[in-house]
Amino acid sequence: MSQHRRPIVIRRKKAEEHGSHGSWKIAYADFMTAMMAFFLVMWLLSGTSKSELEHVSEYFRTPLKVALTGGDRNTASDSAIPGGGDDVIHSDGEVAKTVLQPSNYQPDRALRRLKTRLENLIREDPALRALRSQLKLDLTPEGLRIQIIDSQKRPMFELGSARIQPYMRDALEHIAPLLNELPNGITLAGHTDDLPYASGETGYSNWELSSDRANASRRALVAGGLDSDKLLRVIGMADTMNLDPRPDAPINRRISILVLNKQAQQQLEQENSTPGTPARINASDPPSTLGDMLGVKPVSAEEISSKPATP
């Protein structure tokens, strides 16, 4: 039986030796390039301000939002991506394009230096150091904003009045010289809380109160040495721009001083210099029309002849 067994033959293939290659070097080079780019981006971001990061983030977020929602392209936009509607702050013509450019949202060095100097002054000046918790400085797309916020313990004005407190006057007079160091124009706004104005003369509301407080602050700044020609606008905002939803929150009662950047100042000056349409009064208009426009009631000839002459 053993003579009929078939022999078992095992064939072993000899492995072929391949030459060494450097494909791993390509993958390693790609990895190192990606890591270098990553750390380069991280290094650049570490030296970028928070406001600049927000604007960069918004720049990349807006096109995606527009692409998803669709719509017509805004004529005042420089973007090549179709979509979107009117801007939140809409303005016609080339002025709108100038204001909405991303470069305009970057605070210039002069305003940054002014902010630093004001922060140092607040730490060193006793009159300002006492109000340190009520002084807020921040850089906005329009310029450097200085806010003086009310407090229950140290109110800026007398209750329901535009009479400024002595320490508030001292603080404004100490800030004024620094504001003269830049040629930038300045706007000043007064704000109140949501509580209705319940005292004083009839018809006097938070609108009048906020305007009077803004003017009182303006007078204190000018008394401290501020060049009055730098003031481009002084307005009262009443309770239209509250920072806290609570009606009686002290933070809503504040004075905002805005040192404008170049772009914001140019637009404001253009708005201030835009002429209005004057009313036209023609001599050929009927007497009743002229009387209505001038506030004069016409008198007939019979009424004149019936009245006795005044001695």
PDB file of C-alpha atoms in Angstrom:
ATOM      1  CA  MET A   1       0.000   0.000   0.000  1.00  0.00           C
ATOM      2  CA  SER A   2       2.803   2.343   0.843  1.00  0.00           C
ATOM      3  CA  GLN A   3       4.243   1.896  -2.635  1.00  0.00           C
ATOM      4  CA  HIS A   4       1.175   3.569  -4.196  1.00  0.00           C
ATOM      5  CA  ARG A   5       1.366   6.808  -2.161  1.00  0.00           C
ATOM      6  CA  ARG A   6       1.971   9.887  -4.216  1.00  0.00           C
ATOM      7  CA  PRO A   7       4.889  11.975  -3.207  1.00  0.00           C
ATOM      8  CA  ILE A   8       4.031  15.394  -1.725  1.00  0.00           C
ATOM      9  CA  VAL A   9       5.948  18.153  -3.411  1.00  0.00           C
ATOM     10  CA  ILE A  10       6.081  21.559  -1.650  1.00  0.00           C
ATOM     11  CA  ARG A  11       7.123  24.409  -3.851  1.00  0.00           C
ATOM     12  CA  ARG A  12       8.346  27.480  -2.050  1.00  0.00           C
ATOM     13  CA  LYS A  13       8.545  30.711  -3.924  1.00  0.00           C
ATOM     14  CA  LYS A  14      11.553  32.723  -3.222  1.00  0.00           C
ATOM     15  CA  ALA A  15      10.581  36.280  -2.270  1.00  0.00           C
ATOM     16  CA  GLU A  16      11.884  38.839  -4.662  1.00  0.00           C
ATOM     17  CA  GLU A  17      13.926  41.593  -3.128  1.00  0.00           C
ATOM     18  CA  HIS A  18      12.609  45.060  -4.000  1.00  0.00           C
ATOM     19  CA  GLY A  19      14.790  48.049  -3.997  1.00  0.00           C
ATOM     20  CA  SER A  20      14.295  50.605  -1.180  1.00  0.00           C
ATOM     21  CA  HIS A  21      12.095  53.654  -2.020  1.00  0.00           C
ATOM     22  CA  GLY A  22      11.387  57.051  -0.373  1.00  0.00           C
ATOM     23  CA  SER A  23       7.590  57.303  -0.560  1.00  0.00           C
ATOM     24  CA  TRP A  24       7.446  57.704   3.216  1.00  0.00           C
ATOM     25  CA  LYS A  25       9.494  60.867   2.881  1.00  0.00           C
ATOM     26  CA  ILE A  26       6.749  62.489   0.824  1.00  0.00           C
ATOM     27  CA  ALA A  27       4.126  61.740   3.464  1.00  0.00           C
ATOM     28  CA  TYR A  28       6.459  62.998   6.183  1.00  0.00           C
ATOM     29  CA  ALA A  29       7.130  66.209   4.261  1.00  0.00           C
ATOM     30  CA  ASP A  30       3.393  66.809   3.851  1.00  0.00           C
ATOM     31  CA  PHE A  31       2.897  66.281   7.570  1.00  0.00           C
ATOM     32  CA  MET A  32       5.673  68.714   8.499  1.00  0.00           C
ATOM     33  CA  THR A  33       4.323  71.327   6.067  1.00  0.00           C
ATOM     34  CA  ALA A  34       0.857  71.059   7.585  1.00  0.00           C
ATOM     35  CA  MET A  35       2.271  71.388  11.107  1.00  0.00           C
ATOM     36  CA  MET A  36       4.329  74.415  10.109  1.00  0.00           C
ATOM     37  CA  ALA A  37       1.265  76.082   8.594  1.00  0.00           C
ATOM     38  CA  PHE A  38      -0.782  75.300  11.705  1.00  0.00           C
ATOM     39  CA  PHE A  39       1.748  76.811  14.114  1.00  0.00           C
ATOM     40  CA  LEU A  40       2.208  79.808  11.821  1.00  0.00           C
ATOM     41  CA  VAL A  41      -1.538  80.488  11.958  1.00  0.00           C
ATOM     42  CA  MET A  42      -1.532  80.053  15.740  1.00  0.00           C
ATOM     43  CA  TRP A  43       1.353  82.518  16.041  1.00  0.00           C
ATOM     44  CA  LEU A  44      -0.467  85.090  13.911  1.00  0.00           C
ATOM     45  CA  LEU A  45      -3.681  84.692  15.894  1.00  0.00           C
ATOM     46  CA  SER A  46      -1.852  85.201  19.177  1.00  0.00           C
ATOM     47  CA  GLY A  47      -0.981  88.753  18.137  1.00  0.00           C
ATOM     48  CA  THR A  48      -4.457  89.659  16.873  1.00  0.00           C
ATOM     49  CA  SER A  49      -6.928  91.652  18.949  1.00  0.00           C
ATOM     50  CA  LYS A  50     -10.328  90.282  19.918  1.00  0.00           C
ATOM     51  CA  SER A  51     -12.198  92.744  17.703  1.00  0.00           C
ATOM     52  CA  GLU A  52     -10.106  91.794  14.672  1.00  0.00           C
ATOM     53  CA  LEU A  53     -10.792  88.105  15.316  1.00  0.00           C
ATOM     54  CA  GLU A  54     -14.519  88.816  15.463  1.00  0.00           C
ATOM     55  CA  HIS A  55     -14.423  90.654  12.136  1.00  0.00           C
ATOM     56  CA  VAL A  56     -12.425  87.843  10.497  1.00  0.00           C
ATOM     57  CA  SER A  57     -14.911  85.316  11.844  1.00  0.00           C
ATOM     58  CA  GLU A  58     -17.836  87.356  10.549  1.00  0.00           C
ATOM     59  CA  TYR A  59     -16.137  87.708   7.153  1.00  0.00           C
ATOM     60  CA  PHE A  60     -16.051  83.939   6.679  1.00  0.00           C
ATOM     61  CA  ARG A  61     -19.465  83.346   8.240  1.00  0.00           C
ATOM     62  CA  THR A  62     -21.476  85.765   6.112  1.00  0.00           C
ATOM     63  CA  PRO A  63     -20.856  84.243   2.635  1.00  0.00           C
ATOM     64  CA  LEU A  64     -21.936  80.796   3.879  1.00  0.00           C
ATOM     65  CA  LYS A  65     -25.099  82.262   5.374  1.00  0.00           C
ATOM     66  CA  VAL A  66     -25.837  84.051   2.106  1.00  0.00           C
ATOM     67  CA  ALA A  67     -25.152  80.953   0.017  1.00  0.00           C
ATOM     68  CA  LEU A  68     -27.551  78.887   2.124  1.00  0.00           C
ATOM     69  CA  THR A  69     -30.387  81.420   2.261  1.00  0.00           C
ATOM     70  CA  GLY A  70     -30.094  82.791  -1.253  1.00  0.00           C
ATOM     71  CA  GLY A  71     -31.414  86.126  -2.416  1.00  0.00           C
ATOM     72  CA  ASP A  72     -30.247  89.001  -4.537  1.00  0.00           C
ATOM     73  CA  ARG A  73     -26.860  90.561  -4.251  1.00  0.00           C
ATOM     74  CA  ASN A  74     -26.682  93.863  -2.417  1.00  0.00           C
ATOM     75  CA  THR A  75     -25.650  96.658  -4.733  1.00  0.00           C
ATOM     76  CA  ALA A  76     -23.676  98.378  -1.970  1.00  0.00           C
ATOM     77  CA  SER A  77     -21.569  95.276  -1.348  1.00  0.00           C
ATOM     78  CA  ASP A  78     -18.195  94.507  -2.951  1.00  0.00           C
ATOM     79  CA  SER A  79     -18.601  90.745  -2.570  1.00  0.00           C
ATOM     80  CA  ALA A  80     -18.579  88.595  -5.699  1.00  0.00           C
ATOM     81  CA  ILE A  81     -20.783  85.984  -4.049  1.00  0.00           C
ATOM     82  CA  PRO A  82     -24.450  86.411  -5.027  1.00  0.00           C
ATOM     83  CA  GLY A  83     -27.045  86.562  -2.323  1.00  0.00           C
ATOM     84  CA  GLY A  84     -28.090  88.632   0.632  1.00  0.00           C
ATOM     85  CA  GLY A  85     -30.388  91.583   0.989  1.00  0.00           C
ATOM     86  CA  ASP A  86     -30.128  95.072   2.421  1.00  0.00           C
ATOM     87  CA  ASP A  87     -27.456  95.733   5.004  1.00  0.00           C
ATOM     88  CA  VAL A  88     -28.458  96.231   8.627  1.00  0.00           C
ATOM     89  CA  ILE A  89     -27.250  99.818   8.400  1.00  0.00           C
ATOM     90  CA  HIS A  90     -28.267 100.801   4.879  1.00  0.00           C
ATOM     91  CA  SER A  91     -26.962 103.836   3.093  1.00  0.00           C
ATOM     92  CA  ASP A  92     -26.962 104.830  -0.545  1.00  0.00           C
ATOM     93  CA  GLY A  93     -24.050 105.523  -2.850  1.00  0.00           C
ATOM     94  CA  GLU A  94     -20.315 105.281  -2.396  1.00  0.00           C
ATOM     95  CA  VAL A  95     -20.489 106.349   1.259  1.00  0.00           C
ATOM     96  CA  ALA A  96     -22.091 103.046   2.153  1.00  0.00           C
ATOM     97  CA  LYS A  97     -19.309 101.112   0.434  1.00  0.00           C
ATOM     98  CA  THR A  98     -16.646 103.078   2.278  1.00  0.00           C
ATOM     99  CA  VAL A  99     -18.168 102.508   5.697  1.00  0.00           C
ATOM    100  CA  LEU A 100     -18.803  98.805   5.173  1.00  0.00           C
ATOM    101  CA  GLN A 101     -15.279  97.881   4.076  1.00  0.00           C
ATOM    102  CA  PRO A 102     -13.569  95.516   6.561  1.00  0.00           C
ATOM    103  CA  SER A 103     -10.516  97.793   6.844  1.00  0.00           C
ATOM    104  CA  ASN A 104     -12.669 100.492   8.400  1.00  0.00           C
ATOM    105  CA  TYR A 105     -13.407  98.288  11.402  1.00  0.00           C
ATOM    106  CA  GLN A 106      -9.757  98.104  12.427  1.00  0.00           C
ATOM    107  CA  PRO A 107      -8.980 100.755  15.048  1.00  0.00           C
ATOM    108  CA  ASP A 108      -6.003 102.907  14.084  1.00  0.00           C
ATOM    109  CA  ARG A 109      -2.899 103.201  16.192  1.00  0.00           C
ATOM    110  CA  ALA A 110      -3.660 106.746  17.336  1.00  0.00           C
ATOM    111  CA  LEU A 111      -6.943 105.675  18.932  1.00  0.00           C
ATOM    112  CA  ARG A 112      -5.256 102.683  20.551  1.00  0.00           C
ATOM    113  CA  ARG A 113      -2.600 104.943  22.029  1.00  0.00           C
ATOM    114  CA  LEU A 114      -5.279 107.333  23.275  1.00  0.00           C
ATOM    115  CA  LYS A 115      -7.090 104.424  24.926  1.00  0.00           C
ATOM    116  CA  THR A 116      -3.871 103.359  26.653  1.00  0.00           C
ATOM    117  CA  ARG A 117      -3.184 106.898  27.862  1.00  0.00           C
ATOM    118  CA  LEU A 118      -6.713 107.223  29.219  1.00  0.00           C
ATOM    119  CA  GLU A 119      -6.367 103.904  31.059  1.00  0.00           C
ATOM    120  CA  ASN A 120      -3.123 105.126  32.625  1.00  0.00           C
ATOM    121  CA  LEU A 121      -4.739 108.437  33.564  1.00  0.00           C
ATOM    122  CA  ILE A 122      -7.642 106.632  35.236  1.00  0.00           C
ATOM    123  CA  ARG A 123      -5.184 104.636  37.359  1.00  0.00           C
ATOM    124  CA  GLU A 124      -3.087 107.670  38.313  1.00  0.00           C
ATOM    125  CA  ASP A 125      -5.593 110.528  38.672  1.00  0.00           C
ATOM    126  CA  PRO A 126      -7.432 110.493  42.036  1.00  0.00           C
ATOM    127  CA  ALA A 127     -10.594 112.064  40.603  1.00  0.00           C
ATOM    128  CA  LEU A 128     -10.807 109.427  37.872  1.00  0.00           C
ATOM    129  CA  ARG A 129      -9.653 106.551  40.059  1.00  0.00           C
ATOM    130  CA  ALA A 130     -12.664 107.108  42.322  1.00  0.00           C
ATOM    131  CA  LEU A 131     -14.920 106.553  39.276  1.00  0.00           C
ATOM    132  CA  ARG A 132     -12.871 103.702  37.826  1.00  0.00           C
ATOM    133  CA  SER A 133     -15.704 101.179  38.058  1.00  0.00           C
ATOM    134  CA  GLN A 134     -17.999 103.580  36.185  1.00  0.00           C
ATOM    135  CA  LEU A 135     -15.607 104.344  33.310  1.00  0.00           C
ATOM    136  CA  LYS A 136     -15.718 101.993  30.320  1.00  0.00           C
ATOM    137  CA  LEU A 137     -13.355 102.281  27.347  1.00  0.00           C
ATOM    138  CA  ASP A 138     -13.700 100.231  24.172  1.00  0.00           C
ATOM    139  CA  LEU A 139     -12.809 100.461  20.504  1.00  0.00           C
ATOM    140  CA  THR A 140     -15.814 100.303  18.185  1.00  0.00           C
ATOM    141  CA  PRO A 141     -16.161 100.395  14.379  1.00  0.00           C
ATOM    142  CA  GLU A 142     -16.771 104.155  14.708  1.00  0.00           C
ATOM    143  CA  GLY A 143     -13.834 104.950  17.004  1.00  0.00           C
ATOM    144  CA  LEU A 144     -12.890 105.071  20.691  1.00  0.00           C
ATOM    145  CA  ARG A 145     -15.924 105.093  22.986  1.00  0.00           C
ATOM    146  CA  ILE A 146     -15.672 106.451  26.526  1.00  0.00           C
ATOM    147  CA  GLN A 147     -18.717 105.656  28.652  1.00  0.00           C
ATOM    148  CA  ILE A 148     -19.399 107.083  32.098  1.00  0.00           C
ATOM    149  CA  ILE A 149     -22.023 104.867  33.724  1.00  0.00           C
ATOM    150  CA  ASP A 150     -24.294 105.885  36.567  1.00  0.00           C
ATOM    151  CA  SER A 151     -24.220 104.236  39.981  1.00  0.00           C
ATOM    152  CA  GLN A 152     -26.637 104.158  42.874  1.00  0.00           C
ATOM    153  CA  LYS A 153     -23.856 105.143  45.279  1.00  0.00           C
ATOM    154  CA  ARG A 154     -22.245 107.773  43.032  1.00  0.00           C
ATOM    155  CA  PRO A 155     -24.793 109.157  40.549  1.00  0.00           C
ATOM    156  CA  MET A 156     -23.493 111.405  37.786  1.00  0.00           C
ATOM    157  CA  PHE A 157     -26.395 113.859  38.041  1.00  0.00           C
ATOM    158  CA  GLU A 158     -28.946 114.838  40.625  1.00  0.00           C
ATOM    159  CA  LEU A 159     -32.055 112.662  40.550  1.00  0.00           C
ATOM    160  CA  GLY A 160     -34.270 113.567  37.585  1.00  0.00           C
ATOM    161  CA  SER A 161     -32.087 116.559  36.791  1.00  0.00           C
ATOM    162  CA  ALA A 162     -29.294 117.665  34.471  1.00  0.00           C
ATOM    163  CA  ARG A 163     -27.361 119.255  37.348  1.00  0.00           C
ATOM    164  CA  ILE A 164     -24.003 117.549  37.219  1.00  0.00           C
ATOM    165  CA  GLN A 165     -22.325 116.268  40.377  1.00  0.00           C
ATOM    166  CA  PRO A 166     -18.968 117.879  41.336  1.00  0.00           C
ATOM    167  CA  TYR A 167     -16.956 114.634  41.037  1.00  0.00           C
ATOM    168  CA  MET A 168     -18.476 113.985  37.618  1.00  0.00           C
ATOM    169  CA  ARG A 169     -17.518 117.492  36.523  1.00  0.00           C
ATOM    170  CA  ASP A 170     -13.955 116.964  37.760  1.00  0.00           C
ATOM    171  CA  ALA A 171     -13.680 113.683  35.854  1.00  0.00           C
ATOM    172  CA  LEU A 172     -14.818 115.270  32.585  1.00  0.00           C
ATOM    173  CA  GLU A 173     -12.490 118.232  33.028  1.00  0.00           C
ATOM    174  CA  HIS A 174      -9.530 115.879  33.596  1.00  0.00           C
ATOM    175  CA  ILE A 175     -10.358 113.830  30.490  1.00  0.00           C
ATOM    176  CA  ALA A 176     -10.757 116.880  28.222  1.00  0.00           C
ATOM    177  CA  PRO A 177      -7.032 117.712  27.653  1.00  0.00           C
ATOM    178  CA  LEU A 178      -6.285 114.220  26.330  1.00  0.00           C
ATOM    179  CA  LEU A 179      -9.108 114.500  23.798  1.00  0.00           C
ATOM    180  CA  ASN A 180      -7.378 117.550  22.300  1.00  0.00           C
ATOM    181  CA  GLU A 181      -4.273 115.542  21.407  1.00  0.00           C
ATOM    182  CA  LEU A 182      -5.957 114.052  18.335  1.00  0.00           C
ATOM    183  CA  PRO A 183      -7.604 116.014  15.515  1.00  0.00           C
ATOM    184  CA  ASN A 184     -10.500 113.543  15.460  1.00  0.00           C
ATOM    185  CA  GLY A 185     -14.026 114.837  15.869  1.00  0.00           C
ATOM    186  CA  ILE A 186     -16.161 113.894  18.865  1.00  0.00           C
ATOM    187  CA  THR A 187     -19.816 113.050  19.406  1.00  0.00           C
ATOM    188  CA  LEU A 188     -21.551 113.050  22.762  1.00  0.00           C
ATOM    189  CA  ALA A 189     -24.755 111.204  23.685  1.00  0.00           C
ATOM    190  CA  GLY A 190     -26.857 111.090  26.829  1.00  0.00           C
ATOM    191  CA  HIS A 191     -28.826 107.983  27.845  1.00  0.00           C
ATOM    192  CA  THR A 192     -31.508 107.395  30.485  1.00  0.00           C
ATOM    193  CA  ASP A 193     -33.268 104.345  31.902  1.00  0.00           C
ATOM    194  CA  ASP A 194     -36.779 103.078  31.098  1.00  0.00           C
ATOM    195  CA  LEU A 195     -38.470 104.736  34.052  1.00  0.00           C
ATOM    196  CA  PRO A 196     -40.841 107.488  32.886  1.00  0.00           C
ATOM    197  CA  TYR A 197     -39.928 111.008  33.892  1.00  0.00           C
ATOM    198  CA  ALA A 198     -42.528 111.901  36.519  1.00  0.00           C
ATOM    199  CA  SER A 199     -41.367 115.270  37.842  1.00  0.00           C
ATOM    200  CA  GLY A 200     -40.759 118.710  36.458  1.00  0.00           C
ATOM    201  CA  GLU A 201     -42.645 120.653  33.846  1.00  0.00           C
ATOM    202  CA  THR A 202     -45.354 119.189  31.656  1.00  0.00           C
ATOM    203  CA  GLY A 203     -44.044 117.587  28.475  1.00  0.00           C
ATOM    204  CA  TYR A 204     -40.537 117.127  29.873  1.00  0.00           C
ATOM    205  CA  SER A 205     -39.549 113.509  29.235  1.00  0.00           C
ATOM    206  CA  ASN A 206     -36.475 111.303  29.121  1.00  0.00           C
ATOM    207  CA  TRP A 207     -35.730 112.758  25.694  1.00  0.00           C
ATOM    208  CA  GLU A 208     -35.295 116.239  27.110  1.00  0.00           C
ATOM    209  CA  LEU A 209     -33.489 114.906  30.183  1.00  0.00           C
ATOM    210  CA  SER A 210     -30.939 112.921  28.165  1.00  0.00           C
ATOM    211  CA  SER A 211     -30.338 115.895  25.855  1.00  0.00           C
ATOM    212  CA  ASP A 212     -29.861 118.284  28.788  1.00  0.00           C
ATOM    213  CA  ARG A 213     -27.430 115.884  30.459  1.00  0.00           C
ATOM    214  CA  ALA A 214     -25.450 115.536  27.245  1.00  0.00           C
ATOM    215  CA  ASN A 215     -25.215 119.328  26.998  1.00  0.00           C
ATOM    216  CA  ALA A 216     -24.194 119.612  30.656  1.00  0.00           C
ATOM    217  CA  SER A 217     -21.390 117.123  29.971  1.00  0.00           C
ATOM    218  CA  ARG A 218     -20.380 119.113  26.897  1.00  0.00           C
ATOM    219  CA  ARG A 219     -20.080 122.287  28.952  1.00  0.00           C
ATOM    220  CA  ALA A 220     -17.923 120.475  31.524  1.00  0.00           C
ATOM    221  CA  LEU A 221     -15.594 119.156  28.804  1.00  0.00           C
ATOM    222  CA  VAL A 222     -15.253 122.602  27.234  1.00  0.00           C
ATOM    223  CA  ALA A 223     -14.587 124.102  30.668  1.00  0.00           C
ATOM    224  CA  GLY A 224     -11.812 121.524  31.072  1.00  0.00           C
ATOM    225  CA  GLY A 225     -10.112 122.736  27.902  1.00  0.00           C
ATOM    226  CA  LEU A 226     -11.731 120.711  25.113  1.00  0.00           C
ATOM    227  CA  ASP A 227     -11.782 122.557  21.797  1.00  0.00           C
ATOM    228  CA  SER A 228     -15.474 123.164  21.127  1.00  0.00           C
ATOM    229  CA  ASP A 229     -14.900 122.891  17.355  1.00  0.00           C
ATOM    230  CA  LYS A 230     -14.131 119.186  17.802  1.00  0.00           C
ATOM    231  CA  LEU A 231     -17.714 118.488  18.899  1.00  0.00           C
ATOM    232  CA  LEU A 232     -19.671 117.419  15.831  1.00  0.00           C
ATOM    233  CA  ARG A 233     -22.868 116.162  17.466  1.00  0.00           C
ATOM    234  CA  VAL A 234     -24.480 116.302  20.915  1.00  0.00           C
ATOM    235  CA  ILE A 235     -27.680 114.270  21.207  1.00  0.00           C
ATOM    236  CA  GLY A 236     -30.044 112.704  23.719  1.00  0.00           C
ATOM    237  CA  MET A 237     -31.014 109.061  23.168  1.00  0.00           C
ATOM    238  CA  ALA A 238     -33.484 108.680  26.083  1.00  0.00           C
ATOM    239  CA  ASP A 239     -33.986 104.922  26.726  1.00  0.00           C
ATOM    240  CA  THR A 240     -33.592 103.709  23.125  1.00  0.00           C
ATOM    241  CA  MET A 241     -30.197 102.006  23.612  1.00  0.00           C
ATOM    242  CA  ASN A 242     -30.400 100.231  26.952  1.00  0.00           C
ATOM    243  CA  LEU A 243     -27.577  97.934  28.020  1.00  0.00           C
ATOM    244  CA  ASP A 244     -29.711  96.156  30.629  1.00  0.00           C
ATOM    245  CA  PRO A 245     -33.357  95.062  30.140  1.00  0.00           C
ATOM    246  CA  ARG A 246     -34.263  96.073  33.701  1.00  0.00           C
ATOM    247  CA  PRO A 247     -36.163  99.387  33.611  1.00  0.00           C
ATOM    248  CA  ASP A 248     -34.264 100.988  36.498  1.00  0.00           C
ATOM    249  CA  ALA A 249     -30.792  99.538  35.834  1.00  0.00           C
ATOM    250  CA  PRO A 250     -28.148 102.214  36.596  1.00  0.00           C
ATOM    251  CA  ILE A 251     -25.987 101.020  33.702  1.00  0.00           C
ATOM    252  CA  ASN A 252     -28.570 102.414  31.274  1.00  0.00           C
ATOM    253  CA  ARG A 253     -28.037 105.933  32.642  1.00  0.00           C
ATOM    254  CA  ARG A 254     -24.777 106.942  31.029  1.00  0.00           C
ATOM    255  CA  ILE A 255     -22.875 109.501  28.989  1.00  0.00           C
ATOM    256  CA  SER A 256     -21.113 108.228  25.854  1.00  0.00           C
ATOM    257  CA  ILE A 257     -18.180 110.157  24.398  1.00  0.00           C
ATOM    258  CA  LEU A 258     -17.110 108.849  20.985  1.00  0.00           C
ATOM    259  CA  VAL A 259     -13.781 109.880  19.450  1.00  0.00           C
ATOM    260  CA  LEU A 260     -14.488 109.231  15.782  1.00  0.00           C
ATOM    261  CA  ASN A 261     -12.125 107.515  13.400  1.00  0.00           C
ATOM    262  CA  LYS A 262     -11.475 109.008   9.979  1.00  0.00           C
ATOM    263  CA  GLN A 263     -14.187 107.120   8.099  1.00  0.00           C
ATOM    264  CA  ALA A 264     -16.917 107.725  10.676  1.00  0.00           C
ATOM    265  CA  GLN A 265     -16.015 111.415  10.903  1.00  0.00           C
ATOM    266  CA  GLN A 266     -16.147 111.839   7.134  1.00  0.00           C
ATOM    267  CA  GLN A 267     -19.590 110.287   6.936  1.00  0.00           C
ATOM    268  CA  LEU A 268     -20.901 112.353   9.854  1.00  0.00           C
ATOM    269  CA  GLU A 269     -19.535 115.565   8.364  1.00  0.00           C
ATOM    270  CA  GLN A 270     -21.170 114.672   5.066  1.00  0.00           C
ATOM    271  CA  GLU A 271     -24.492 114.097   6.822  1.00  0.00           C
ATOM    272  CA  ASN A 272     -24.180 117.405   8.665  1.00  0.00           C
ATOM    273  CA  SER A 273     -23.337 119.307   5.490  1.00  0.00           C
ATOM    274  CA  THR A 274     -26.067 117.799   3.302  1.00  0.00           C
ATOM    275  CA  PRO A 275     -28.482 120.674   2.581  1.00  0.00           C
ATOM    276  CA  GLY A 276     -32.175 120.159   3.115  1.00  0.00           C
ATOM    277  CA  THR A 277     -34.936 121.173   0.751  1.00  0.00           C
ATOM    278  CA  PRO A 278     -36.106 124.682   1.675  1.00  0.00           C
ATOM    279  CA  ALA A 279     -39.786 125.501   1.679  1.00  0.00           C
ATOM    280  CA  ARG A 280     -40.814 127.538  -1.347  1.00  0.00           C
ATOM    281  CA  ILE A 281     -43.273 130.390  -0.949  1.00  0.00           C
ATOM    282  CA  ASN A 282     -44.463 132.008  -4.132  1.00  0.00           C
ATOM    283  CA  ALA A 283     -45.997 135.464  -4.184  1.00  0.00           C
ATOM    284  CA  SER A 284     -48.665 134.144  -6.510  1.00  0.00           C
ATOM    285  CA  ASP A 285     -50.018 131.750  -3.859  1.00  0.00           C
ATOM    286  CA  PRO A 286     -53.461 132.550  -2.438  1.00  0.00           C
ATOM    287  CA  PRO A 287     -53.440 134.684   0.738  1.00  0.00           C
ATOM    288  CA  SER A 288     -54.894 131.810   2.773  1.00  0.00           C
ATOM    289  CA  THR A 289     -51.963 129.554   1.807  1.00  0.00           C
ATOM    290  CA  LEU A 290     -49.409 132.169   2.753  1.00  0.00           C
ATOM    291  CA  GLY A 291     -51.219 132.768   6.017  1.00  0.00           C
ATOM    292  CA  ASP A 292     -51.228 129.073   6.871  1.00  0.00           C
ATOM    293  CA  MET A 293     -47.493 128.737   6.185  1.00  0.00           C
ATOM    294  CA  LEU A 294     -46.568 131.899   8.095  1.00  0.00           C
ATOM    295  CA  GLY A 295     -49.014 131.331  10.939  1.00  0.00           C
ATOM    296  CA  VAL A 296     -51.011 134.493  10.176  1.00  0.00           C
ATOM    297  CA  LYS A 297     -54.794 134.464  10.013  1.00  0.00           C
ATOM    298  CA  PRO A 298     -56.097 136.580   7.089  1.00  0.00           C
ATOM    299  CA  VAL A 299     -58.467 139.427   7.973  1.00  0.00           C
ATOM    300  CA  SER A 300     -61.173 140.601   5.598  1.00  0.00           C
ATOM    301  CA  ALA A 301     -61.708 144.259   4.643  1.00  0.00           C
ATOM    302  CA  GLU A 302     -65.097 144.294   6.418  1.00  0.00           C
ATOM    303  CA  GLU A 303     -63.469 143.233   9.712  1.00  0.00           C
ATOM    304  CA  ILE A 304     -60.857 145.961   9.395  1.00  0.00           C
ATOM    305  CA  SER A 305     -63.433 148.699   8.711  1.00  0.00           C
ATOM    306  CA  SER A 306     -65.682 147.564  11.590  1.00  0.00           C
ATOM    307  CA  LYS A 307     -62.909 147.791  14.213  1.00  0.00           C
ATOM    308  CA  PRO A 308     -62.379 151.162  15.918  1.00  0.00           C
ATOM    309  CA  ALA A 309     -59.102 152.905  15.401  1.00  0.00           C
ATOM    310  CA  THR A 310     -56.598 152.651  18.213  1.00  0.00           C
ATOM    311  CA  PRO A 311     -55.825 156.074  19.653  1.00  0.00           C
TER     312      PRO A 311
END
